[in-house]
Short mmCIF file of C-alpha atoms and ligand atoms in Angstrom, two decimals:
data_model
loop_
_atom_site.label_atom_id
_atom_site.label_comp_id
_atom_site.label_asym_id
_atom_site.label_seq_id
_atom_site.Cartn_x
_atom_site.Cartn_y
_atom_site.Cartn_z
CA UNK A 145 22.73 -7.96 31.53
CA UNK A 146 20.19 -8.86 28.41
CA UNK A 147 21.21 -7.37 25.33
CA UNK A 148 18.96 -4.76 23.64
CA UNK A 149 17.12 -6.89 20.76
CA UNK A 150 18.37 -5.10 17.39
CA UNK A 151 15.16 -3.51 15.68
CA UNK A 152 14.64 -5.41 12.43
CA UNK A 153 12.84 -3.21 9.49
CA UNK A 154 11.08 -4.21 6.74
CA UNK A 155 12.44 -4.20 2.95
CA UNK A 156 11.29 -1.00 1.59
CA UNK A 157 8.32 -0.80 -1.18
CA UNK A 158 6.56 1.22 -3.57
CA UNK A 159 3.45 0.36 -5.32
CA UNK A 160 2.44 2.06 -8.35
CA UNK A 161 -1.54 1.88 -7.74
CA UNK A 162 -3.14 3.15 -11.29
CA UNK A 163 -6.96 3.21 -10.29
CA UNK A 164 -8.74 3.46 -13.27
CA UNK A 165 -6.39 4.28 -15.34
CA UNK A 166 -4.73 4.62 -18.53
CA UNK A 167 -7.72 4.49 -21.31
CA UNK A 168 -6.05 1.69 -23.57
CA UNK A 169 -4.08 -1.35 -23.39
CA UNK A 170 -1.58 0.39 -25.22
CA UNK A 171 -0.98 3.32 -23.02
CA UNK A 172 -0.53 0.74 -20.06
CA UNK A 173 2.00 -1.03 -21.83
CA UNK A 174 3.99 2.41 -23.16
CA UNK A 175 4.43 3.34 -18.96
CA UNK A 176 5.31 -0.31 -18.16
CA UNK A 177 7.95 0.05 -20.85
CA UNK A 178 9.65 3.33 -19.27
CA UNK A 179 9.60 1.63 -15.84
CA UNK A 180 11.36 -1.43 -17.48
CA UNK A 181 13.81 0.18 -18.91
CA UNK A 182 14.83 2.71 -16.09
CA UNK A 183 13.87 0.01 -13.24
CA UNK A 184 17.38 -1.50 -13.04
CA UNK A 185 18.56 1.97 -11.51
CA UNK A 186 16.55 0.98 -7.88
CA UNK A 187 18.40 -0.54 -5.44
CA UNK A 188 16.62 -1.69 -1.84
CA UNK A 189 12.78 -0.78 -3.01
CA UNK A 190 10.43 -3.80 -4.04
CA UNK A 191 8.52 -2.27 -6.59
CA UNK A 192 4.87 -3.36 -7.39
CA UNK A 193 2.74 -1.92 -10.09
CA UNK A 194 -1.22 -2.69 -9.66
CA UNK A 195 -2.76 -1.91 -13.10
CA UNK A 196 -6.41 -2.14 -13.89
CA UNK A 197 -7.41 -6.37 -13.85
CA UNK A 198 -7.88 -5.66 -17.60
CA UNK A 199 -4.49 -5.31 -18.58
CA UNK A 200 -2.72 -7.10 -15.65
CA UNK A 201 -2.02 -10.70 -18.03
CA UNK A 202 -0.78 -8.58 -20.81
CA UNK A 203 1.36 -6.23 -18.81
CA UNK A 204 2.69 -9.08 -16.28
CA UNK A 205 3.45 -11.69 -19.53
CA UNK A 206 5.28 -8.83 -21.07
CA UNK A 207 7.75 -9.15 -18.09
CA UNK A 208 10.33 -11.37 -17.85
CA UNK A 209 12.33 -9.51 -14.83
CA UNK A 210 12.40 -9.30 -10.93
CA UNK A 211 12.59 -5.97 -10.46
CA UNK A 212 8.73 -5.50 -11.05
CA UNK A 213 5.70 -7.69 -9.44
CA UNK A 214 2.29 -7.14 -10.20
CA UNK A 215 -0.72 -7.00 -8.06
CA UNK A 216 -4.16 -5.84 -8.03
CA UNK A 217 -6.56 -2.85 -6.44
CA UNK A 218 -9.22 -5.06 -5.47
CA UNK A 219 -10.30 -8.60 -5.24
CA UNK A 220 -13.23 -10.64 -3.57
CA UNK A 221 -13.37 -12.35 -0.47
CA UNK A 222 -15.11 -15.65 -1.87
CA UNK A 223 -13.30 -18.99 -3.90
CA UNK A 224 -15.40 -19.44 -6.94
CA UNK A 225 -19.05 -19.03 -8.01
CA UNK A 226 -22.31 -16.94 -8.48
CA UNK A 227 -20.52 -13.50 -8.01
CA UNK A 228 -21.20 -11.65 -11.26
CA UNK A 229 -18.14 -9.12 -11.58
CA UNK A 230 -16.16 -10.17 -8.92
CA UNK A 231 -12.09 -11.88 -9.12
CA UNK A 232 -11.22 -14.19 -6.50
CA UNK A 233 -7.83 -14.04 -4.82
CA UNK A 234 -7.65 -17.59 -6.34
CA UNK A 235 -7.89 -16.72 -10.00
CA UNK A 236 -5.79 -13.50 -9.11
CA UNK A 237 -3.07 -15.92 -7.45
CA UNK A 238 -3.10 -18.32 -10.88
CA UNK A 239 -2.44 -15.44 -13.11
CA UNK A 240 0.45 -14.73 -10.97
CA UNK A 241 -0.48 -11.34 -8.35
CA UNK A 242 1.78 -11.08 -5.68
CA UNK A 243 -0.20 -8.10 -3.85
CA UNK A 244 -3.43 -7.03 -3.82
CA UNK A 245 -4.89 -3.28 -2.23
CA UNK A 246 -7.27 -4.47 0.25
CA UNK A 247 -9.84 -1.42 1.55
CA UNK A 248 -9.07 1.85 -0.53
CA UNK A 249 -10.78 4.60 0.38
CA UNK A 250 -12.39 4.73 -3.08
CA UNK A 251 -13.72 1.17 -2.75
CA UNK A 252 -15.20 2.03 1.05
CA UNK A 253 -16.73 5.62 -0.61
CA UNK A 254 -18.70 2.60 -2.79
CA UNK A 255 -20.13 1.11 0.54
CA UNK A 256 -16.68 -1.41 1.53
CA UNK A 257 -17.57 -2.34 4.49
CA UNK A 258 -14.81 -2.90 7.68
CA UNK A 259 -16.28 -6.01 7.30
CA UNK A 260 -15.96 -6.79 3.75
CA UNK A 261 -12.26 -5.36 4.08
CA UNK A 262 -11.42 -8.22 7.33
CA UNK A 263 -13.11 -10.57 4.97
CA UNK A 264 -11.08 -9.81 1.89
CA UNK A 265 -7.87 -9.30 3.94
CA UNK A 266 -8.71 -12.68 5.42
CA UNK A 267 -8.76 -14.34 1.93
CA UNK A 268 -5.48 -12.48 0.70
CA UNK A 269 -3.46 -13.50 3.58
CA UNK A 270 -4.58 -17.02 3.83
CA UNK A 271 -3.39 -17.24 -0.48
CA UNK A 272 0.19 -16.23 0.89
CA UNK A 273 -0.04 -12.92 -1.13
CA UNK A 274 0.70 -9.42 0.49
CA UNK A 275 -2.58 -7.37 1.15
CA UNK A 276 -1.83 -3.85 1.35
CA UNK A 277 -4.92 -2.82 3.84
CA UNK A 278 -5.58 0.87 3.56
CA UNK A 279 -7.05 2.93 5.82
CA UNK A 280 -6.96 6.93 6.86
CA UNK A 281 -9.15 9.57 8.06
CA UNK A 282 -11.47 11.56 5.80
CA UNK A 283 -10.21 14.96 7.78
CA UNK A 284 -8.50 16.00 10.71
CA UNK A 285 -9.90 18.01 13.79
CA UNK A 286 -7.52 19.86 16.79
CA UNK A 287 -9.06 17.24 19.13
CA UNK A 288 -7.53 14.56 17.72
CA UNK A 289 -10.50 12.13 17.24
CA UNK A 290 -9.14 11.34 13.95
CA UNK A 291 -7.31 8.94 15.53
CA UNK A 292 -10.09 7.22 17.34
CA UNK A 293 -11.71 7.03 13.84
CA UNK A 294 -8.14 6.03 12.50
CA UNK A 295 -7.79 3.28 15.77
CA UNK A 296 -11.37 1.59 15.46
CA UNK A 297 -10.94 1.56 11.49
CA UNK A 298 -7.94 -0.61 11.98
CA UNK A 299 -9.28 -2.62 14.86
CA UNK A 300 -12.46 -3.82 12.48
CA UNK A 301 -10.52 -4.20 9.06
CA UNK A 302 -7.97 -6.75 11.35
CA UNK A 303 -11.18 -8.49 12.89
CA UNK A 304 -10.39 -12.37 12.69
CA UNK A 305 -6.90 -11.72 10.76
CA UNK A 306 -4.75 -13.79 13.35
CA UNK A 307 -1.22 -13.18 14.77
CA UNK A 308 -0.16 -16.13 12.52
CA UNK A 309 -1.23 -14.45 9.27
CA UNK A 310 0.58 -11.27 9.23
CA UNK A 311 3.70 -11.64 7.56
CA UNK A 312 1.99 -10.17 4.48
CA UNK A 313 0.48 -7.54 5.82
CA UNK A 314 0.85 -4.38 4.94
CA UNK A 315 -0.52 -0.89 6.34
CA UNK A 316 -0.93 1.49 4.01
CA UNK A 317 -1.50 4.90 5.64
CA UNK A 318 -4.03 7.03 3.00
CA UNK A 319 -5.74 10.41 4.80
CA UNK A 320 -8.25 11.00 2.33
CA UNK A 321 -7.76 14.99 2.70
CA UNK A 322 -4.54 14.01 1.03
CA UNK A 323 -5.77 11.91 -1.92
CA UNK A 324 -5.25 13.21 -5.27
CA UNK A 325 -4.11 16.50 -4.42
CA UNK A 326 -0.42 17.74 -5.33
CA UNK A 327 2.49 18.01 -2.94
CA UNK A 328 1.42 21.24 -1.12
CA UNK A 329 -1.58 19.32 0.01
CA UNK A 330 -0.02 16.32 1.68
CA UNK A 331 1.12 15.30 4.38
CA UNK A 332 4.45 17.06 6.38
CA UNK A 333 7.11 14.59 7.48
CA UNK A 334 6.23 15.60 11.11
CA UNK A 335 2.59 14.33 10.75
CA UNK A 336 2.81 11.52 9.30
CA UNK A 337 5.64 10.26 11.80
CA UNK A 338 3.29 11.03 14.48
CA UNK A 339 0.43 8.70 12.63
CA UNK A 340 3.11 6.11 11.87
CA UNK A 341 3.98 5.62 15.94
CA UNK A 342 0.22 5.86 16.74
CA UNK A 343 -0.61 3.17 13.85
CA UNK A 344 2.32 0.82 15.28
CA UNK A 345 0.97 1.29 18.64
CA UNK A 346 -2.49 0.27 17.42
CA UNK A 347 -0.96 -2.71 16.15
CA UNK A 348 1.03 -3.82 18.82
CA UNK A 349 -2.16 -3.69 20.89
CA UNK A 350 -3.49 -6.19 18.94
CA UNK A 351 -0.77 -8.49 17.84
CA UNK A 352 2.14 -7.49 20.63
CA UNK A 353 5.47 -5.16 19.94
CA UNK A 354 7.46 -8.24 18.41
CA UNK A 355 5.04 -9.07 16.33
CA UNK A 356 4.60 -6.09 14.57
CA UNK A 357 7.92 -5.02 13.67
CA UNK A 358 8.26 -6.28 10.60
CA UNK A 359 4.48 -5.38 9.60
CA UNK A 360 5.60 -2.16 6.78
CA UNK A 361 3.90 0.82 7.39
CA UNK A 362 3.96 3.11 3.89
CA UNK A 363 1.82 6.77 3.26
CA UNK A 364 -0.43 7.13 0.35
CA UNK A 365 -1.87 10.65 -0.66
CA UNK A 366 -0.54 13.01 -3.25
CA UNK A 367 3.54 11.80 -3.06
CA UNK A 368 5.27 13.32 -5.67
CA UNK A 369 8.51 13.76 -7.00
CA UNK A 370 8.60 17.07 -4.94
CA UNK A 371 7.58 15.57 -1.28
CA UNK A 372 9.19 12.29 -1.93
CA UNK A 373 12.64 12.78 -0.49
CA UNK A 374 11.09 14.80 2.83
CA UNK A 375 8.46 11.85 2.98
CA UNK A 376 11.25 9.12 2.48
CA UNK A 377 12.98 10.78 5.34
CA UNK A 378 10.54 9.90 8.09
CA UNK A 379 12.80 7.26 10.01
CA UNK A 380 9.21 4.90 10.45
CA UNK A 381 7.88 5.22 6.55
CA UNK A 382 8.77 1.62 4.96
CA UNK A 383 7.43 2.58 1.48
CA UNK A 384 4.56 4.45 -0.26
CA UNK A 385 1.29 3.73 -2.70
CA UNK A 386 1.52 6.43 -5.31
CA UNK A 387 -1.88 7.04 -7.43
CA UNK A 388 -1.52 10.21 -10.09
CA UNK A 389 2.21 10.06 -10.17
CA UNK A 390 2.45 6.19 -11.03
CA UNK A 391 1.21 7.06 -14.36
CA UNK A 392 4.33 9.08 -15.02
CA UNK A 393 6.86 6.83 -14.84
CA UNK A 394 9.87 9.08 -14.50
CA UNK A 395 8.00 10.71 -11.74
CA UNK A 396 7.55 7.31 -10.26
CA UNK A 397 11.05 6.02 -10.92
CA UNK A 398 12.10 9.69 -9.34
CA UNK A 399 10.03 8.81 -6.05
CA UNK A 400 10.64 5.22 -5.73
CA UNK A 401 14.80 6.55 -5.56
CA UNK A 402 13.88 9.09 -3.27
CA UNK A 403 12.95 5.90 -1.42
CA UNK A 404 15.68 3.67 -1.79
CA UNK A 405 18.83 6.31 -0.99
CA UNK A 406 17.78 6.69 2.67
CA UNK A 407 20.18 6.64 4.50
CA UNK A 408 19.21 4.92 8.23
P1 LIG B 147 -2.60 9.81 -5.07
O1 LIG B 147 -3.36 8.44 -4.74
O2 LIG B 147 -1.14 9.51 -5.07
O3 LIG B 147 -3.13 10.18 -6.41
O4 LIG B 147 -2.98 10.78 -4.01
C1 LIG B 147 -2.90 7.57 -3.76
C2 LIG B 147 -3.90 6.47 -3.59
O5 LIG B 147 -5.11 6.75 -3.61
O6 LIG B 147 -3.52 5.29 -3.44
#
């Protein structure tokens, strides 16, 4: 008789993801330097902090460790040139990013594109650098068409991304309903379980069941340190992208361990 094939699992993650945020260079560094200091308690979480561009050379050269890595919320899709604004994933690679938040909701509210996002994904992945593609529904309705809109949204952003480029992908589950609110406002373990087997069913349907195993699946929207250890307990979650919180590191540090002492 064939032996059952032993389920691998990611390596959990968090990633701090600090939007537009703190005002000054100094402020970035004064959270960096709680996190470094308290850091050393996480076991089993990869942590990844994804300041503003601004301050990412400063905050990244002002850490020798492994513990941390450092990535960014946003680059663009093309090499070099005539793109006033823009970073490539090029430049972003040279000053050492080893992630990069592909698709936020607060990028597509400022006209990203599905396409855009399958074009910047496409340029992340083929860099070797983990893109963390976001996606989630703006509400939900008793009919469940949320996850049509959740299924087609994943379908475009993975147009063109081959089988052979996903080992550093990463889903990052973000219902906008649950963006920036507070804990009450989230999402219940029982919910977002239920999205985490629909999202790896979506995947397998494009990639097979294999394939996708090791593709992490982690929940943005409003984890704090009071939801983090029900959230953490959802046997599928592999991680989470924390926006308000990350600017409080001992909130952060208090969440990422929520993280790391599951037991499986
Ligand atoms: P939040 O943000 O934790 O403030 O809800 C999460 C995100 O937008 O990535």
């Amino acid at each position: 008789m064939l032996k059952e094939k032993k389920q691998r699992r990611p390596r959990k993650m968090i990633i701090a993801n600090w939007k537009m945020n703190p005002m000054t260079e100094k402020e970035a560094k004064d959270i960096l330097n709680v996190l470094k200091r308290k850091i050393i308690k996480i076991f089993g979480a990869e942590t990844f902090v994804c300041p503003p561009a601004l301050y990412f050379a400063t905050l990244k050269k002002s850490y020798s460790g492994k513990k941390i890595s450092f990535g960014l919320q946003d680059v663009f899709y093309e090499e070099r040139g005539s793109y006033t604004g823009e970073i490539s994933v090029e430049q972003a690679k040279d000053f050492g990013a080893k992630l990069v938040i592909v698709g936020h909701s607060e990028r597509r509210a400022l006209g990203e594109t599905n396409d855009i996002v399958s074009k910047k994904l496409k340029a992340v992945l083929k860099n070797n650098i983990k893109a963390v593609l976001c996606v989630g529904e703006r509400e939900r309705d008793e009919h469940g068409e949320y996850l049509l809109f959740l299924r087609e949204e994943i379908r475009a952003s993975l147009s063109g991304i081959q089988k052979s480029m996903i080992d550093n992908l990463i889903i990052a589950y973000e219902p906008i309903w649950a963006i920036g609110k507070n804990y009450k406002m989230s999402i219940s373990a029982r919910e977002l379980e239920e999205v985490i087997i629909f999202i790896k069913k979506v995947l397998s349907e494009i990639y097979g069941k294999d394939e996708v195993q090791m593709v992490p699946i982690i929940y943005g929207g409003s984890v704090e340190e009071k939801n983090a250890e029900e959230l953490a307990g959802v046997p599928l979650v592999d991680g989470f992208l924390v926006g308000h919180e990350s600017l409080k590191p001992n909130s952060f540090i208090t969440i990422a361990l929520a993280l790391s002492s599951r037991k499986k």
